[in-house]
């Protein structure tokens, strides 16, 4: 009986509905193509002219060259399919609507994200290079640099989970959660119980999760379940059975904000594998960070900007600033500089990649990286290899047990080039590395949600925290060194040991790397 019920859920579930709807749309497109084939000569001539115009447009577009190449190949090789698919992707009304709404929200929050001139003057005295990065982050990312902020680093999801529960329990005014994945289990059930309790006390609770991230792990009507508990909840960009590219831009952020004075971010989603209560790919290594202080304002506004993409009523942003009567514990170290930042696929700024490139290009002694994926564009490969060639210790920790085989093969396709240039590649032997961490020269670090792949750097909504001359940077580097002791270094001799077909597949997959 259990098997029959499971089969019926699959047959009549939303996944099957989505698949059938997409198949119908594909059949309609195929039928239209068959109809047009009767006028093949005229049609093909028109499409050839159109594909030439599309290629000229692609060449002149302000876009990463890897994306240009990925589009030019299908447009040239299969002009009918390639051209019309490209036009379908480019002419997305929903994406334009999202871009307009997000821009409007960012303009509304601009007055709450002004740069404190004293902080900037202090940074200029300490480091002109980092002041230049701060200038870029404010002018093009729209996020200021802060002082008066304490940061605490968590080397495992279990530690951050306990801290999150403690801080949620102390909430007095509001709690904002924005996560890529929420899945029922010990982690989420514990947090949800706390949220329900705080809601009954009068605390405003808002929850937002991504439609793709939780598509297979939460029921379709789960939003109503949360709303019935007195919580404000919504799905970012719900999955719909329509051929559309806007669904490619997912909300990959992980943000928890409490009362405007405390914020969390990092690689950790609200599911049991992130705290090793469920084993999927061996031991799950993840990291996160908690901020207390002025910098929390940026995460508060970041959340509200995304929340209001689908809202019609105006937001009272000042209501969610830190209560001026709230005082931080005196023992907190508030020295150093902190820049929380968001990254959007709807503008022309790859803020996440620019932060990483700035760290690599300005490193003098070392750049240490933890990342689950290594799907690199030309600029990132050149930055990593040149840093190693000029004597910088460039070291990258990747998973030994991957969650996605194709991503692992793509990562391995870069090993040879990087190792020959002097980059050290390590694999985390206990299991899966999901952390997204950069640390350099004992003076700077970045902790957030941004992977070293095209999806994170160009296609997803992301967030992170840049730290400069902050006490917590020593904790980040200490965790890197302790993690290194659990890793196996990859050498050039190891590469030929992989089956030839896997090495070929990894190189062939580079053609589709911008989609991964």
PDB file of N, CA, C and O in Angstrom, residues 155-220:
ATOM      1  N   UNK A 155      32.742  27.506  12.282  1.00  0.00           N
ATOM      2  CA  UNK A 155      33.409  26.579  11.357  1.00  0.00           C
ATOM      3  C   UNK A 155      32.563  25.378  10.954  1.00  0.00           C
ATOM      4  O   UNK A 155      32.964  24.620  10.075  1.00  0.00           O
ATOM      5  N   UNK A 156      31.407  25.205  11.571  1.00  0.00           N
ATOM      6  CA  UNK A 156      30.508  24.106  11.234  1.00  0.00           C
ATOM      7  C   UNK A 156      29.056  24.571  11.353  1.00  0.00           C
ATOM      8  O   UNK A 156      28.740  25.457  12.154  1.00  0.00           O
ATOM      9  N   UNK A 157      28.186  23.939  10.600  1.00  0.00           N
ATOM     10  CA  UNK A 157      26.774  24.283  10.652  1.00  0.00           C
ATOM     11  C   UNK A 157      26.163  24.035  12.020  1.00  0.00           C
ATOM     12  O   UNK A 157      25.270  24.774  12.457  1.00  0.00           O
ATOM     13  N   UNK A 158      26.653  23.000  12.728  1.00  0.00           N
ATOM     14  CA  UNK A 158      26.111  22.689  14.047  1.00  0.00           C
ATOM     15  C   UNK A 158      26.281  23.863  15.008  1.00  0.00           C
ATOM     16  O   UNK A 158      25.367  24.178  15.774  1.00  0.00           O
ATOM     17  N   UNK A 159      27.449  24.503  14.973  1.00  0.00           N
ATOM     18  CA  UNK A 159      27.716  25.627  15.878  1.00  0.00           C
ATOM     19  C   UNK A 159      26.836  26.822  15.542  1.00  0.00           C
ATOM     20  O   UNK A 159      26.289  27.485  16.434  1.00  0.00           O
ATOM     21  N   UNK A 160      26.675  27.110  14.243  1.00  0.00           N
ATOM     22  CA  UNK A 160      25.841  28.249  13.849  1.00  0.00           C
ATOM     23  C   UNK A 160      24.369  27.976  14.170  1.00  0.00           C
ATOM     24  O   UNK A 160      23.628  28.895  14.552  1.00  0.00           O
ATOM     25  N   UNK A 161      23.940  26.744  14.044  1.00  0.00           N
ATOM     26  CA  UNK A 161      22.567  26.368  14.358  1.00  0.00           C
ATOM     27  C   UNK A 161      22.232  26.705  15.806  1.00  0.00           C
ATOM     28  O   UNK A 161      21.184  27.295  16.103  1.00  0.00           O
ATOM     29  N   UNK A 162      23.131  26.351  16.720  1.00  0.00           N
ATOM     30  CA  UNK A 162      22.890  26.638  18.138  1.00  0.00           C
ATOM     31  C   UNK A 162      22.847  28.142  18.380  1.00  0.00           C
ATOM     32  O   UNK A 162      22.020  28.634  19.158  1.00  0.00           O
ATOM     33  N   UNK A 163      23.734  28.891  17.727  1.00  0.00           N
ATOM     34  CA  UNK A 163      23.751  30.351  17.893  1.00  0.00           C
ATOM     35  C   UNK A 163      22.469  30.973  17.340  1.00  0.00           C
ATOM     36  O   UNK A 163      21.910  31.905  17.944  1.00  0.00           O
ATOM     37  N   UNK A 164      22.006  30.476  16.203  1.00  0.00           N
ATOM     38  CA  UNK A 164      20.772  30.990  15.612  1.00  0.00           C
ATOM     39  C   UNK A 164      19.593  30.797  16.557  1.00  0.00           C
ATOM     40  O   UNK A 164      18.770  31.704  16.741  1.00  0.00           O
ATOM     41  N   UNK A 165      19.508  29.630  17.156  1.00  0.00           N
ATOM     42  CA  UNK A 165      18.403  29.367  18.084  1.00  0.00           C
ATOM     43  C   UNK A 165      18.466  30.303  19.294  1.00  0.00           C
ATOM     44  O   UNK A 165      17.419  30.825  19.726  1.00  0.00           O
ATOM     45  N   UNK A 166      19.666  30.516  19.816  1.00  0.00           N
ATOM     46  CA  UNK A 166      19.797  31.422  20.970  1.00  0.00           C
ATOM     47  C   UNK A 166      19.349  32.835  20.622  1.00  0.00           C
ATOM     48  O   UNK A 166      18.633  33.486  21.394  1.00  0.00           O
ATOM     49  N   UNK A 167      19.764  33.315  19.466  1.00  0.00           N
ATOM     50  CA  UNK A 167      19.427  34.696  19.080  1.00  0.00           C
ATOM     51  C   UNK A 167      17.944  34.839  18.751  1.00  0.00           C
ATOM     52  O   UNK A 167      17.320  35.850  19.084  1.00  0.00           O
ATOM     53  N   UNK A 168      17.364  33.846  18.086  1.00  0.00           N
ATOM     54  CA  UNK A 168      15.929  33.884  17.774  1.00  0.00           C
ATOM     55  C   UNK A 168      15.123  33.940  19.075  1.00  0.00           C
ATOM     56  O   UNK A 168      14.133  34.677  19.184  1.00  0.00           O
ATOM     57  N   UNK A 169      15.533  33.157  20.063  1.00  0.00           N
ATOM     58  CA  UNK A 169      14.810  33.114  21.339  1.00  0.00           C
ATOM     59  C   UNK A 169      14.813  34.468  22.039  1.00  0.00           C
ATOM     60  O   UNK A 169      13.927  34.763  22.848  1.00  0.00           O
ATOM     61  N   UNK A 170      15.800  35.326  21.732  1.00  0.00           N
ATOM     62  CA  UNK A 170      15.908  36.641  22.372  1.00  0.00           C
ATOM     63  C   UNK A 170      15.220  37.752  21.577  1.00  0.00           C
ATOM     64  O   UNK A 170      15.225  38.909  22.007  1.00  0.00           O
ATOM     65  N   UNK A 171      14.632  37.428  20.419  1.00  0.00           N
ATOM     66  CA  UNK A 171      14.020  38.447  19.560  1.00  0.00           C
ATOM     67  C   UNK A 171      12.874  39.160  20.279  1.00  0.00           C
ATOM     68  O   UNK A 171      12.079  38.540  20.975  1.00  0.00           O
ATOM     69  N   UNK A 172      12.800  40.471  20.045  1.00  0.00           N
ATOM     70  CA  UNK A 172      11.754  41.289  20.677  1.00  0.00           C
ATOM     71  C   UNK A 172      10.823  41.947  19.664  1.00  0.00           C
ATOM     72  O   UNK A 172       9.647  42.192  19.964  1.00  0.00           O
ATOM     73  N   UNK A 173      11.318  42.207  18.443  1.00  0.00           N
ATOM     74  CA  UNK A 173      10.531  42.998  17.486  1.00  0.00           C
ATOM     75  C   UNK A 173      10.273  42.263  16.170  1.00  0.00           C
ATOM     76  O   UNK A 173       9.135  42.159  15.725  1.00  0.00           O
ATOM     77  N   UNK A 174      11.316  41.762  15.530  1.00  0.00           N
ATOM     78  CA  UNK A 174      11.101  41.084  14.244  1.00  0.00           C
ATOM     79  C   UNK A 174      12.208  40.079  13.965  1.00  0.00           C
ATOM     80  O   UNK A 174      13.317  40.177  14.502  1.00  0.00           O
ATOM     81  N   UNK A 175      11.872  39.115  13.099  1.00  0.00           N
ATOM     82  CA  UNK A 175      12.805  38.089  12.640  1.00  0.00           C
ATOM     83  C   UNK A 175      12.608  37.926  11.135  1.00  0.00           C
ATOM     84  O   UNK A 175      11.490  37.680  10.670  1.00  0.00           O
ATOM     85  N   UNK A 176      13.682  38.083  10.369  1.00  0.00           N
ATOM     86  CA  UNK A 176      13.637  37.890   8.914  1.00  0.00           C
ATOM     87  C   UNK A 176      14.487  36.668   8.560  1.00  0.00           C
ATOM     88  O   UNK A 176      15.656  36.579   8.967  1.00  0.00           O
ATOM     89  N   UNK A 177      13.912  35.740   7.793  1.00  0.00           N
ATOM     90  CA  UNK A 177      14.656  34.593   7.284  1.00  0.00           C
ATOM     91  C   UNK A 177      14.538  34.533   5.767  1.00  0.00           C
ATOM     92  O   UNK A 177      13.421  34.571   5.234  1.00  0.00           O
ATOM     93  N   UNK A 178      15.660  34.418   5.093  1.00  0.00           N
ATOM     94  CA  UNK A 178      15.698  34.261   3.636  1.00  0.00           C
ATOM     95  C   UNK A 178      16.728  33.170   3.324  1.00  0.00           C
ATOM     96  O   UNK A 178      17.929  33.379   3.520  1.00  0.00           O
ATOM     97  N   UNK A 179      16.244  32.006   2.863  1.00  0.00           N
ATOM     98  CA  UNK A 179      17.129  30.874   2.637  1.00  0.00           C
ATOM     99  C   UNK A 179      16.807  30.194   1.311  1.00  0.00           C
ATOM    100  O   UNK A 179      15.643  30.129   0.896  1.00  0.00           O
ATOM    101  N   UNK A 180      17.853  29.676   0.683  1.00  0.00           N
ATOM    102  CA  UNK A 180      17.691  28.948  -0.574  1.00  0.00           C
ATOM    103  C   UNK A 180      16.910  27.662  -0.356  1.00  0.00           C
ATOM    104  O   UNK A 180      16.015  27.319  -1.127  1.00  0.00           O
ATOM    105  N   UNK A 181      17.234  26.934   0.709  1.00  0.00           N
ATOM    106  CA  UNK A 181      16.577  25.655   0.996  1.00  0.00           C
ATOM    107  C   UNK A 181      16.031  25.656   2.421  1.00  0.00           C
ATOM    108  O   UNK A 181      16.740  25.999   3.371  1.00  0.00           O
ATOM    109  N   UNK A 182      14.776  25.287   2.547  1.00  0.00           N
ATOM    110  CA  UNK A 182      14.185  24.929   3.829  1.00  0.00           C
ATOM    111  C   UNK A 182      13.604  23.532   3.667  1.00  0.00           C
ATOM    112  O   UNK A 182      12.834  23.275   2.739  1.00  0.00           O
ATOM    113  N   UNK A 183      14.009  22.627   4.552  1.00  0.00           N
ATOM    114  CA  UNK A 183      13.511  21.248   4.487  1.00  0.00           C
ATOM    115  C   UNK A 183      13.124  20.794   5.882  1.00  0.00           C
ATOM    116  O   UNK A 183      13.859  21.019   6.849  1.00  0.00           O
ATOM    117  N   UNK A 184      11.974  20.166   5.988  1.00  0.00           N
ATOM    118  CA  UNK A 184      11.504  19.702   7.284  1.00  0.00           C
ATOM    119  C   UNK A 184      12.442  18.641   7.855  1.00  0.00           C
ATOM    120  O   UNK A 184      12.917  17.773   7.143  1.00  0.00           O
ATOM    121  N   UNK A 185      12.701  18.748   9.140  1.00  0.00           N
ATOM    122  CA  UNK A 185      13.625  17.857   9.829  1.00  0.00           C
ATOM    123  C   UNK A 185      13.991  18.477  11.164  1.00  0.00           C
ATOM    124  O   UNK A 185      13.376  19.456  11.606  1.00  0.00           O
ATOM    125  N   UNK A 186      14.998  17.948  11.809  1.00  0.00           N
ATOM    126  CA  UNK A 186      15.375  18.440  13.141  1.00  0.00           C
ATOM    127  C   UNK A 186      15.732  19.925  13.138  1.00  0.00           C
ATOM    128  O   UNK A 186      15.282  20.683  14.002  1.00  0.00           O
ATOM    129  N   UNK A 187      16.513  20.362  12.148  1.00  0.00           N
ATOM    130  CA  UNK A 187      16.961  21.750  12.128  1.00  0.00           C
ATOM    131  C   UNK A 187      15.798  22.714  11.924  1.00  0.00           C
ATOM    132  O   UNK A 187      15.576  23.628  12.728  1.00  0.00           O
ATOM    133  N   UNK A 188      15.042  22.513  10.851  1.00  0.00           N
ATOM    134  CA  UNK A 188      13.955  23.437  10.555  1.00  0.00           C
ATOM    135  C   UNK A 188      12.832  23.333  11.575  1.00  0.00           C
ATOM    136  O   UNK A 188      12.254  24.346  11.997  1.00  0.00           O
ATOM    137  N   UNK A 189      12.502  22.113  12.012  1.00  0.00           N
ATOM    138  CA  UNK A 189      11.413  21.949  12.978  1.00  0.00           C
ATOM    139  C   UNK A 189      11.729  22.684  14.284  1.00  0.00           C
ATOM    140  O   UNK A 189      10.846  23.290  14.904  1.00  0.00           O
ATOM    141  N   UNK A 190      13.011  22.649  14.707  1.00  0.00           N
ATOM    142  CA  UNK A 190      13.411  23.343  15.937  1.00  0.00           C
ATOM    143  C   UNK A 190      13.279  24.854  15.781  1.00  0.00           C
ATOM    144  O   UNK A 190      12.778  25.548  16.680  1.00  0.00           O
ATOM    145  N   UNK A 191      13.730  25.356  14.629  1.00  0.00           N
ATOM    146  CA  UNK A 191      13.641  26.804  14.380  1.00  0.00           C
ATOM    147  C   UNK A 191      12.191  27.233  14.224  1.00  0.00           C
ATOM    148  O   UNK A 191      11.778  28.275  14.764  1.00  0.00           O
ATOM    149  N   UNK A 192      11.400  26.427  13.517  1.00  0.00           N
ATOM    150  CA  UNK A 192       9.989  26.771  13.310  1.00  0.00           C
ATOM    151  C   UNK A 192       9.238  26.834  14.640  1.00  0.00           C
ATOM    152  O   UNK A 192       8.397  27.723  14.848  1.00  0.00           O
ATOM    153  N   UNK A 193       9.546  25.929  15.540  1.00  0.00           N
ATOM    154  CA  UNK A 193       8.908  25.949  16.858  1.00  0.00           C
ATOM    155  C   UNK A 193       9.212  27.253  17.584  1.00  0.00           C
ATOM    156  O   UNK A 193       8.328  27.861  18.212  1.00  0.00           O
ATOM    157  N   UNK A 194      10.452  27.705  17.479  1.00  0.00           N
ATOM    158  CA  UNK A 194      10.834  28.982  18.089  1.00  0.00           C
ATOM    159  C   UNK A 194      10.114  30.149  17.420  1.00  0.00           C
ATOM    160  O   UNK A 194       9.658  31.082  18.093  1.00  0.00           O
ATOM    161  N   UNK A 195      10.020  30.102  16.098  1.00  0.00           N
ATOM    162  CA  UNK A 195       9.357  31.187  15.363  1.00  0.00           C
ATOM    163  C   UNK A 195       7.884  31.289  15.742  1.00  0.00           C
ATOM    164  O   UNK A 195       7.347  32.396  15.896  1.00  0.00           O
ATOM    165  N   UNK A 196       7.227  30.148  15.877  1.00  0.00           N
ATOM    166  CA  UNK A 196       5.823  30.151  16.291  1.00  0.00           C
ATOM    167  C   UNK A 196       5.673  30.773  17.682  1.00  0.00           C
ATOM    168  O   UNK A 196       4.765  31.577  17.921  1.00  0.00           O
ATOM    169  N   UNK A 197       6.586  30.388  18.574  1.00  0.00           N
ATOM    170  CA  UNK A 197       6.533  30.925  19.941  1.00  0.00           C
ATOM    171  C   UNK A 197       6.733  32.442  19.945  1.00  0.00           C
ATOM    172  O   UNK A 197       5.999  33.175  20.629  1.00  0.00           O
ATOM    173  N   UNK A 198       7.709  32.913  19.161  1.00  0.00           N
ATOM    174  CA  UNK A 198       7.965  34.354  19.115  1.00  0.00           C
ATOM    175  C   UNK A 198       6.802  35.104  18.463  1.00  0.00           C
ATOM    176  O   UNK A 198       6.473  36.224  18.870  1.00  0.00           O
ATOM    177  N   UNK A 199       6.178  34.487  17.469  1.00  0.00           N
ATOM    178  CA  UNK A 199       5.028  35.120  16.821  1.00  0.00           C
ATOM    179  C   UNK A 199       3.885  35.304  17.817  1.00  0.00           C
ATOM    180  O   UNK A 199       3.210  36.335  17.819  1.00  0.00           O
ATOM    181  N   UNK A 200       3.659  34.314  18.659  1.00  0.00           N
ATOM    182  CA  UNK A 200       2.610  34.421  19.673  1.00  0.00           C
ATOM    183  C   UNK A 200       2.920  35.526  20.673  1.00  0.00           C
ATOM    184  O   UNK A 200       2.009  36.109  21.273  1.00  0.00           O
ATOM    185  N   UNK A 201       4.202  35.840  20.838  1.00  0.00           N
ATOM    186  CA  UNK A 201       4.600  36.929  21.748  1.00  0.00           C
ATOM    187  C   UNK A 201       4.447  38.308  21.097  1.00  0.00           C
ATOM    188  O   UNK A 201       4.660  39.325  21.744  1.00  0.00           O
ATOM    189  N   UNK A 202       4.120  38.323  19.784  1.00  0.00           N
ATOM    190  CA  UNK A 202       3.951  39.594  19.091  1.00  0.00           C
ATOM    191  C   UNK A 202       5.118  39.988  18.211  1.00  0.00           C
ATOM    192  O   UNK A 202       5.126  41.086  17.634  1.00  0.00           O
ATOM    193  N   UNK A 203       6.116  39.108  18.083  1.00  0.00           N
ATOM    194  CA  UNK A 203       7.261  39.378  17.216  1.00  0.00           C
ATOM    195  C   UNK A 203       6.852  39.137  15.758  1.00  0.00           C
ATOM    196  O   UNK A 203       6.226  38.117  15.449  1.00  0.00           O
ATOM    197  N   UNK A 204       7.186  40.069  14.881  1.00  0.00           N
ATOM    198  CA  UNK A 204       6.884  39.900  13.455  1.00  0.00           C
ATOM    199  C   UNK A 204       7.893  38.935  12.833  1.00  0.00           C
ATOM    200  O   UNK A 204       9.102  39.125  12.960  1.00  0.00           O
ATOM    201  N   UNK A 205       7.384  37.911  12.167  1.00  0.00           N
ATOM    202  CA  UNK A 205       8.245  36.910  11.542  1.00  0.00           C
ATOM    203  C   UNK A 205       7.960  36.866  10.044  1.00  0.00           C
ATOM    204  O   UNK A 205       6.808  36.701   9.634  1.00  0.00           O
ATOM    205  N   UNK A 206       9.011  37.035   9.242  1.00  0.00           N
ATOM    206  CA  UNK A 206       8.893  36.899   7.790  1.00  0.00           C
ATOM    207  C   UNK A 206       9.843  35.793   7.316  1.00  0.00           C
ATOM    208  O   UNK A 206      11.012  35.769   7.715  1.00  0.00           O
ATOM    209  N   UNK A 207       9.323  34.923   6.464  1.00  0.00           N
ATOM    210  CA  UNK A 207      10.097  33.795   5.942  1.00  0.00           C
ATOM    211  C   UNK A 207      10.004  33.796   4.429  1.00  0.00           C
ATOM    212  O   UNK A 207       8.909  33.891   3.865  1.00  0.00           O
ATOM    213  N   UNK A 208      11.146  33.682   3.764  1.00  0.00           N
ATOM    214  CA  UNK A 208      11.165  33.572   2.303  1.00  0.00           C
ATOM    215  C   UNK A 208      12.168  32.496   1.903  1.00  0.00           C
ATOM    216  O   UNK A 208      13.303  32.490   2.375  1.00  0.00           O
ATOM    217  N   UNK A 209      11.721  31.577   1.054  1.00  0.00           N
ATOM    218  CA  UNK A 209      12.630  30.545   0.551  1.00  0.00           C
ATOM    219  C   UNK A 209      12.483  30.432  -0.958  1.00  0.00           C
ATOM    220  O   UNK A 209      11.477  30.844  -1.542  1.00  0.00           O
ATOM    221  N   UNK A 210      13.501  29.878  -1.587  1.00  0.00           N
ATOM    222  CA  UNK A 210      13.538  29.826  -3.045  1.00  0.00           C
ATOM    223  C   UNK A 210      12.656  28.709  -3.590  1.00  0.00           C
ATOM    224  O   UNK A 210      12.616  27.597  -3.046  1.00  0.00           O
ATOM    225  N   UNK A 211      11.979  29.002  -4.701  1.00  0.00           N
ATOM    226  CA  UNK A 211      11.074  28.039  -5.299  1.00  0.00           C
ATOM    227  C   UNK A 211      11.765  26.802  -5.832  1.00  0.00           C
ATOM    228  O   UNK A 211      11.218  25.695  -5.760  1.00  0.00           O
ATOM    229  N   UNK A 212      12.979  26.948  -6.365  1.00  0.00           N
ATOM    230  CA  UNK A 212      13.723  25.798  -6.872  1.00  0.00           C
ATOM    231  C   UNK A 212      14.405  25.045  -5.746  1.00  0.00           C
ATOM    232  O   UNK A 212      14.379  23.810  -5.693  1.00  0.00           O
ATOM    233  N   UNK A 213      15.021  25.779  -4.811  1.00  0.00           N
ATOM    234  CA  UNK A 213      15.762  25.138  -3.736  1.00  0.00           C
ATOM    235  C   UNK A 213      14.914  24.197  -2.906  1.00  0.00           C
ATOM    236  O   UNK A 213      15.391  23.160  -2.437  1.00  0.00           O
ATOM    237  N   UNK A 214      13.650  24.552  -2.698  1.00  0.00           N
ATOM    238  CA  UNK A 214      12.774  23.733  -1.858  1.00  0.00           C
ATOM    239  C   UNK A 214      11.689  23.018  -2.669  1.00  0.00           C
ATOM    240  O   UNK A 214      10.732  22.497  -2.091  1.00  0.00           O
ATOM    241  N   UNK A 215      11.862  22.973  -3.986  1.00  0.00           N
ATOM    242  CA  UNK A 215      10.830  22.417  -4.870  1.00  0.00           C
ATOM    243  C   UNK A 215      10.518  20.957  -4.555  1.00  0.00           C
ATOM    244  O   UNK A 215       9.357  20.542  -4.536  1.00  0.00           O
ATOM    245  N   UNK A 216      11.556  20.165  -4.300  1.00  0.00           N
ATOM    246  CA  UNK A 216      11.354  18.722  -4.094  1.00  0.00           C
ATOM    247  C   UNK A 216      11.242  18.334  -2.629  1.00  0.00           C
ATOM    248  O   UNK A 216      10.984  17.162  -2.320  1.00  0.00           O
ATOM    249  N   UNK A 217      11.441  19.279  -1.710  1.00  0.00           N
ATOM    250  CA  UNK A 217      11.468  18.910  -0.290  1.00  0.00           C
ATOM    251  C   UNK A 217      10.326  19.512   0.523  1.00  0.00           C
ATOM    252  O   UNK A 217      10.137  19.134   1.674  1.00  0.00           O
ATOM    253  N   UNK A 218       9.576  20.439  -0.063  1.00  0.00           N
ATOM    254  CA  UNK A 218       8.430  21.011   0.628  1.00  0.00           C
ATOM    255  C   UNK A 218       7.183  20.869  -0.231  1.00  0.00           C
ATOM    256  O   UNK A 218       7.256  20.988  -1.453  1.00  0.00           O
ATOM    257  N   UNK A 219       6.034  20.624   0.385  1.00  0.00           N
ATOM    258  CA  UNK A 219       4.796  20.528  -0.404  1.00  0.00           C
ATOM    259  C   UNK A 219       4.424  21.880  -1.005  1.00  0.00           C
ATOM    260  O   UNK A 219       4.840  22.937  -0.514  1.00  0.00           O
ATOM    261  N   UNK A 220       3.630  21.827  -2.045  1.00  0.00           N
ATOM    262  CA  UNK A 220       3.262  23.027  -2.792  1.00  0.00           C
ATOM    263  C   UNK A 220       2.557  24.055  -1.906  1.00  0.00           C
ATOM    264  O   UNK A 220       2.745  25.262  -2.058  1.00  0.00           O
TER     265      UNK A 220
END
